[in-house]
Amino acid sequence: MPFSIDNVKEFKEQGFTIIPDFFDAAEVAALSSEICKLKADGKFYNVSTDGDGETPTDERVNVNYQLCPTFPHSELMKTLPFSKKVISAVEQLIGDPYLQQLCQIFLKPSKVGAGTNWHQDNAYFKIENPLQGTAMWIAIDEATSQNGTLELIPNSFENLLEHSRDPNSNHHIRCFPDESKAVKVEVPPGGVAFFCYGAPHCTRENLTDKDRAGLAYHFIRLDGRPVITDDDGNEVVTLQPGPGRPILSGPDASWGEKEYGENLETRFDELVQELS
């Protein structure tokens, strides 16, 4: 498997690690086909706005397509986190037990694909230790500087930067880090970047002749979940397990039986074979 102890060391030290060949050609082909189907079915929505945070941009000029969550729309994407290589990698990076927090697709159409401004996931998720949560960003299409691939800033994950509302998006927030140290994630289809919740990241616009899609999952340690206080003053752990948030490791993991009512241990591989 194209994942090693060096990836774990890199993740802990700089806040992210990149594996160019994490998913194979058959897996990528299945995921790409699924995204094409979701696009044809009109499942994506444009989150790019005209600078007021509300008015959608003209999709003939500027568009940032997203779909979140994905599990109600795609069995393939629902079952992917149960892949043994995914579970093994995430366990090594953030420890266990852990659960899936969310999954979303980002689609940057050719010529008019808009980027997503700099931000840290922990500005949304607010966990105490940003190394206890990780994103898994999957390049469905070749990701390059030319088509606005993911960018990350190393060694910047420990401190939360100041964020403000992004007027170019209907829900995003943004920050303004030192971009001079940014690393571009240039990988072939199937390449993956794991980055912790504190790593500043962004994507750029896609002005090439081909669409560029990325599929992102987020995973969090069970003991790293935020705690809030309810109206009675009781502490309540957020992010309870359920559909879209399966426990994937540890004694309470059930291969999806508790969350989805069926065992999904081998389902992703089976679906890839069927689609191939």
Short mmCIF file of C-alpha atoms in Angstrom, two decimals:
data_model
loop_
_atom_site.label_atom_id
_atom_site.label_comp_id
_atom_site.label_asym_id
_atom_site.label_seq_id
_atom_site.Cartn_x
_atom_site.Cartn_y
_atom_site.Cartn_z
CA MET A 1 0.00 0.00 0.00
CA PRO A 2 1.41 3.43 -0.91
CA PHE A 3 1.36 4.69 2.69
CA SER A 4 4.25 4.49 5.14
CA ILE A 5 5.51 5.59 8.53
CA ASP A 6 7.17 8.51 6.75
CA ASN A 7 3.70 9.81 5.86
CA VAL A 8 2.71 9.70 9.53
CA LYS A 9 5.87 11.57 10.55
CA GLU A 10 5.27 14.18 7.85
CA PHE A 11 1.64 14.63 8.94
CA LYS A 12 2.58 15.12 12.60
CA GLU A 13 5.38 17.57 11.80
CA GLN A 14 4.04 19.74 8.97
CA GLY A 15 0.31 19.13 9.26
CA PHE A 16 -0.21 17.21 6.03
CA THR A 17 1.12 14.43 3.84
CA ILE A 18 0.61 13.66 0.15
CA ILE A 19 0.33 10.19 -1.45
CA PRO A 20 0.31 10.38 -5.28
CA ASP A 21 -1.06 6.86 -5.90
CA PHE A 22 -3.36 6.08 -2.97
CA PHE A 23 -6.32 5.00 -5.12
CA ASP A 24 -5.83 2.80 -8.19
CA ALA A 25 -7.11 3.32 -11.73
CA ALA A 26 -10.24 1.19 -11.27
CA GLU A 27 -11.21 3.03 -8.09
CA VAL A 28 -10.66 6.41 -9.76
CA ALA A 29 -12.66 5.38 -12.83
CA ALA A 30 -15.58 4.34 -10.62
CA LEU A 31 -15.49 7.60 -8.64
CA SER A 32 -15.18 9.69 -11.81
CA SER A 33 -18.15 7.93 -13.36
CA GLU A 34 -20.16 8.56 -10.20
CA ILE A 35 -19.37 12.28 -10.26
CA CYS A 36 -20.38 12.51 -13.91
CA LYS A 37 -23.70 10.88 -13.04
CA LEU A 38 -24.28 13.23 -10.10
CA LYS A 39 -23.56 16.21 -12.34
CA ALA A 40 -25.95 14.92 -15.03
CA ASP A 41 -28.62 14.45 -12.35
CA GLY A 42 -28.25 18.08 -11.25
CA LYS A 43 -27.05 17.26 -7.73
CA PHE A 44 -24.41 20.01 -7.53
CA TYR A 45 -25.07 23.54 -6.35
CA ASN A 46 -23.08 26.72 -6.97
CA VAL A 47 -21.67 28.26 -3.77
CA SER A 48 -19.91 31.14 -5.55
CA THR A 49 -21.50 34.57 -5.07
CA ASP A 50 -21.22 38.06 -6.55
CA GLY A 51 -19.32 39.54 -3.62
CA ASP A 52 -22.31 39.86 -1.30
CA GLY A 53 -22.29 36.35 0.14
CA GLU A 54 -25.79 35.71 -1.20
CA THR A 55 -26.33 36.30 -4.92
CA PRO A 56 -25.16 33.28 -6.99
CA THR A 57 -22.67 34.07 -9.71
CA ASP A 58 -23.49 33.72 -13.40
CA GLU A 59 -22.52 30.10 -14.08
CA ARG A 60 -21.40 31.03 -17.58
CA VAL A 61 -18.64 33.14 -16.03
CA ASN A 62 -17.76 31.90 -12.55
CA VAL A 63 -18.92 28.81 -10.65
CA ASN A 64 -17.85 26.70 -7.66
CA TYR A 65 -19.93 23.51 -7.55
CA GLN A 66 -20.28 21.50 -4.34
CA LEU A 67 -22.29 18.59 -3.00
CA CYS A 68 -22.39 17.99 0.76
CA PRO A 69 -23.16 15.47 2.13
CA THR A 70 -22.65 12.84 -0.53
CA PHE A 71 -23.84 9.66 1.21
CA PRO A 72 -27.58 10.11 0.41
CA HIS A 73 -26.71 10.36 -3.29
CA SER A 74 -23.93 7.82 -3.82
CA GLU A 75 -23.50 4.33 -2.37
CA LEU A 76 -19.96 4.27 -3.71
CA MET A 77 -19.00 7.36 -1.74
CA LYS A 78 -20.92 6.16 1.31
CA THR A 79 -18.89 2.95 1.38
CA LEU A 80 -15.43 4.33 0.51
CA PRO A 81 -14.48 5.15 4.14
CA PHE A 82 -14.87 1.45 5.00
CA SER A 83 -11.99 0.59 2.64
CA LYS A 84 -9.34 -1.12 4.75
CA LYS A 85 -6.53 1.05 3.37
CA VAL A 86 -8.44 4.21 4.29
CA ILE A 87 -9.13 2.96 7.82
CA SER A 88 -5.50 1.93 8.30
CA ALA A 89 -4.13 5.27 7.07
CA VAL A 90 -6.48 7.40 9.18
CA GLU A 91 -5.84 5.28 12.29
CA GLN A 92 -2.12 5.85 11.90
CA LEU A 93 -2.54 9.58 11.37
CA ILE A 94 -5.02 10.59 14.08
CA GLY A 95 -5.33 7.49 16.28
CA ASP A 96 -8.49 5.62 17.17
CA PRO A 97 -11.34 5.25 17.73
CA TYR A 98 -12.55 7.75 15.15
CA LEU A 99 -15.61 8.53 13.07
CA GLN A 100 -16.33 10.14 9.73
CA GLN A 101 -17.47 13.73 10.16
CA LEU A 102 -18.55 14.64 6.64
CA CYS A 103 -17.96 14.12 2.92
CA GLN A 104 -18.25 16.57 0.06
CA ILE A 105 -17.43 16.98 -3.62
CA PHE A 106 -15.85 20.07 -5.13
CA LEU A 107 -16.24 20.42 -8.89
CA LYS A 108 -14.44 23.20 -10.76
CA PRO A 109 -15.88 23.31 -14.31
CA SER A 110 -13.62 24.00 -17.26
CA LYS A 111 -12.95 27.66 -18.12
CA VAL A 112 -15.14 29.09 -15.34
CA GLY A 113 -14.22 27.09 -12.23
CA ALA A 114 -13.84 29.33 -9.18
CA GLY A 115 -11.44 28.64 -6.34
CA THR A 116 -12.06 28.37 -2.60
CA ASN A 117 -10.24 30.95 -0.50
CA TRP A 118 -7.73 30.22 2.27
CA HIS A 119 -9.17 28.77 5.47
CA GLN A 120 -8.53 26.25 8.24
CA ASP A 121 -11.08 23.52 8.84
CA ASN A 122 -10.70 24.07 12.55
CA ALA A 123 -12.25 27.52 12.16
CA TYR A 124 -15.44 25.54 11.47
CA PHE A 125 -14.92 22.44 13.61
CA LYS A 126 -13.17 23.95 16.68
CA ILE A 127 -11.47 20.88 18.12
CA GLU A 128 -8.87 21.34 20.86
CA ASN A 129 -6.07 19.43 19.12
CA PRO A 130 -6.08 19.97 15.33
CA LEU A 131 -4.03 16.79 14.85
CA GLN A 132 -7.00 14.73 16.08
CA GLY A 133 -8.91 15.46 12.88
CA THR A 134 -7.92 15.00 9.26
CA ALA A 135 -9.30 15.70 5.84
CA MET A 136 -8.69 13.20 3.03
CA TRP A 137 -8.73 15.15 -0.24
CA ILE A 138 -8.87 12.89 -3.30
CA ALA A 139 -7.95 14.11 -6.77
CA ILE A 140 -10.52 12.58 -9.10
CA ASP A 141 -8.94 14.32 -12.11
CA GLU A 142 -5.31 15.22 -12.56
CA ALA A 143 -4.60 18.08 -10.16
CA THR A 144 -2.15 20.73 -11.40
CA SER A 145 -1.17 24.35 -10.93
CA GLN A 146 -2.95 25.12 -14.19
CA ASN A 147 -6.35 23.81 -13.07
CA GLY A 148 -6.26 25.28 -9.58
CA THR A 149 -5.31 22.34 -7.41
CA LEU A 150 -5.33 22.25 -3.62
CA GLU A 151 -2.64 24.31 -1.88
CA LEU A 152 -1.42 23.81 1.70
CA ILE A 153 0.90 25.74 4.02
CA PRO A 154 3.26 23.52 6.06
CA ASN A 155 4.00 23.97 9.75
CA SER A 156 1.07 26.35 10.26
CA PHE A 157 -1.51 24.12 11.89
CA GLU A 158 -1.03 24.76 15.61
CA ASN A 159 -2.51 28.26 15.82
CA LEU A 160 -5.95 29.24 14.58
CA LEU A 161 -5.80 32.25 12.28
CA GLU A 162 -8.38 35.01 12.32
CA HIS A 163 -11.24 34.22 9.93
CA SER A 164 -13.98 36.37 8.47
CA ARG A 165 -17.01 35.81 6.27
CA ASP A 166 -16.03 35.19 2.63
CA PRO A 167 -18.17 37.52 0.47
CA ASN A 168 -17.46 35.38 -2.60
CA SER A 169 -19.23 32.34 -1.14
CA ASN A 170 -22.69 31.65 0.20
CA HIS A 171 -21.34 30.05 3.38
CA HIS A 172 -17.54 29.94 3.52
CA ILE A 173 -15.20 31.86 5.79
CA ARG A 174 -11.65 32.83 4.92
CA CYS A 175 -8.28 33.82 6.40
CA PHE A 176 -5.15 35.53 5.07
CA PRO A 177 -2.04 33.41 5.76
CA ASP A 178 1.48 33.92 4.40
CA GLU A 179 1.08 32.37 0.94
CA SER A 180 4.81 32.45 0.16
CA LYS A 181 5.29 29.01 1.77
CA ALA A 182 2.32 27.34 0.09
CA VAL A 183 2.74 23.85 -1.40
CA LYS A 184 0.73 22.88 -4.48
CA VAL A 185 -0.72 19.35 -4.44
CA GLU A 186 0.09 18.26 -8.00
CA VAL A 187 -0.92 14.61 -8.29
CA PRO A 188 -2.43 12.25 -10.87
CA PRO A 189 -6.00 10.97 -10.52
CA GLY A 190 -6.20 8.94 -7.31
CA GLY A 191 -3.63 11.05 -5.49
CA VAL A 192 -4.55 12.00 -1.94
CA ALA A 193 -3.64 14.74 0.52
CA PHE A 194 -4.30 14.07 4.19
CA PHE A 195 -4.23 17.35 6.12
CA CYS A 196 -5.07 18.04 9.73
CA TYR A 197 -7.84 20.39 10.81
CA GLY A 198 -5.38 23.20 11.47
CA ALA A 199 -3.63 23.22 8.09
CA PRO A 200 -4.39 26.40 6.05
CA HIS A 201 -5.50 25.47 2.54
CA CYS A 202 -7.21 26.80 -0.56
CA THR A 203 -7.87 25.99 -4.21
CA ARG A 204 -7.47 28.22 -7.24
CA GLU A 205 -9.61 28.82 -10.31
CA ASN A 206 -9.76 26.32 -13.17
CA LEU A 207 -9.43 28.01 -16.55
CA THR A 208 -8.33 24.90 -18.46
CA ASP A 209 -10.38 22.98 -21.02
CA LYS A 210 -11.31 20.17 -18.61
CA ASP A 211 -13.35 19.95 -15.41
CA ARG A 212 -11.47 19.22 -12.19
CA ALA A 213 -13.15 17.38 -9.33
CA GLY A 214 -12.00 16.69 -5.80
CA LEU A 215 -13.67 14.44 -3.23
CA ALA A 216 -13.04 15.24 0.44
CA TYR A 217 -13.77 13.29 3.60
CA HIS A 218 -13.22 14.49 7.16
CA PHE A 219 -12.45 12.18 10.08
CA ILE A 220 -12.21 12.99 13.79
CA ARG A 221 -11.10 11.11 16.89
CA LEU A 222 -14.02 10.27 19.15
CA ASP A 223 -12.24 11.82 22.14
CA GLY A 224 -11.48 14.93 20.11
CA ARG A 225 -15.08 15.87 19.38
CA PRO A 226 -16.16 19.32 20.59
CA VAL A 227 -18.20 19.54 23.79
CA ILE A 228 -20.97 22.11 24.20
CA THR A 229 -23.14 23.08 27.16
CA ASP A 230 -26.90 22.66 26.80
CA ASP A 231 -29.60 24.91 28.26
CA ASP A 232 -29.50 22.97 31.55
CA GLY A 233 -25.75 23.43 31.93
CA ASN A 234 -24.88 19.85 31.01
CA GLU A 235 -21.87 19.11 28.82
CA VAL A 236 -22.86 17.41 25.58
CA VAL A 237 -20.49 15.79 23.08
CA THR A 238 -21.30 16.89 19.54
CA LEU A 239 -21.06 14.86 16.32
CA GLN A 240 -23.00 11.80 17.41
CA PRO A 241 -22.66 8.66 15.22
CA GLY A 242 -25.32 8.03 12.62
CA PRO A 243 -25.84 8.03 8.85
CA GLY A 244 -22.99 10.01 7.33
CA ARG A 245 -21.05 9.75 10.59
CA PRO A 246 -20.15 6.09 11.01
CA ILE A 247 -17.65 4.97 13.63
CA LEU A 248 -14.84 3.43 11.62
CA SER A 249 -12.44 2.08 14.23
CA GLY A 250 -12.39 0.95 17.84
CA PRO A 251 -14.71 -1.35 19.82
CA ASP A 252 -17.91 0.39 18.70
CA ALA A 253 -17.14 0.12 14.97
CA SER A 254 -19.61 -2.15 13.19
CA TRP A 255 -18.69 -1.79 9.51
CA GLY A 256 -21.75 0.39 9.10
CA GLU A 257 -24.35 -1.97 10.57
CA LYS A 258 -25.25 0.42 13.41
CA GLU A 259 -25.38 3.51 11.19
CA TYR A 260 -26.72 2.10 7.90
CA GLY A 261 -28.28 -1.22 8.88
CA GLU A 262 -25.92 -3.29 6.75
CA ASN A 263 -22.34 -4.57 6.77
CA LEU A 264 -20.27 -2.48 4.35
CA GLU A 265 -16.87 -4.04 5.01
CA THR A 266 -16.32 -5.13 1.41
CA ARG A 267 -18.98 -3.09 -0.38
CA PHE A 268 -16.69 -0.40 -1.80
CA ASP A 269 -14.47 -2.99 -3.51
CA GLU A 270 -17.53 -4.81 -4.83
CA LEU A 271 -18.98 -1.63 -6.30
CA VAL A 272 -15.67 -0.74 -7.96
CA GLN A 273 -15.59 -4.17 -9.60
CA GLU A 274 -19.20 -3.81 -10.75
CA LEU A 275 -18.56 -0.37 -12.24
CA SER A 276 -15.39 -1.58 -13.93
#
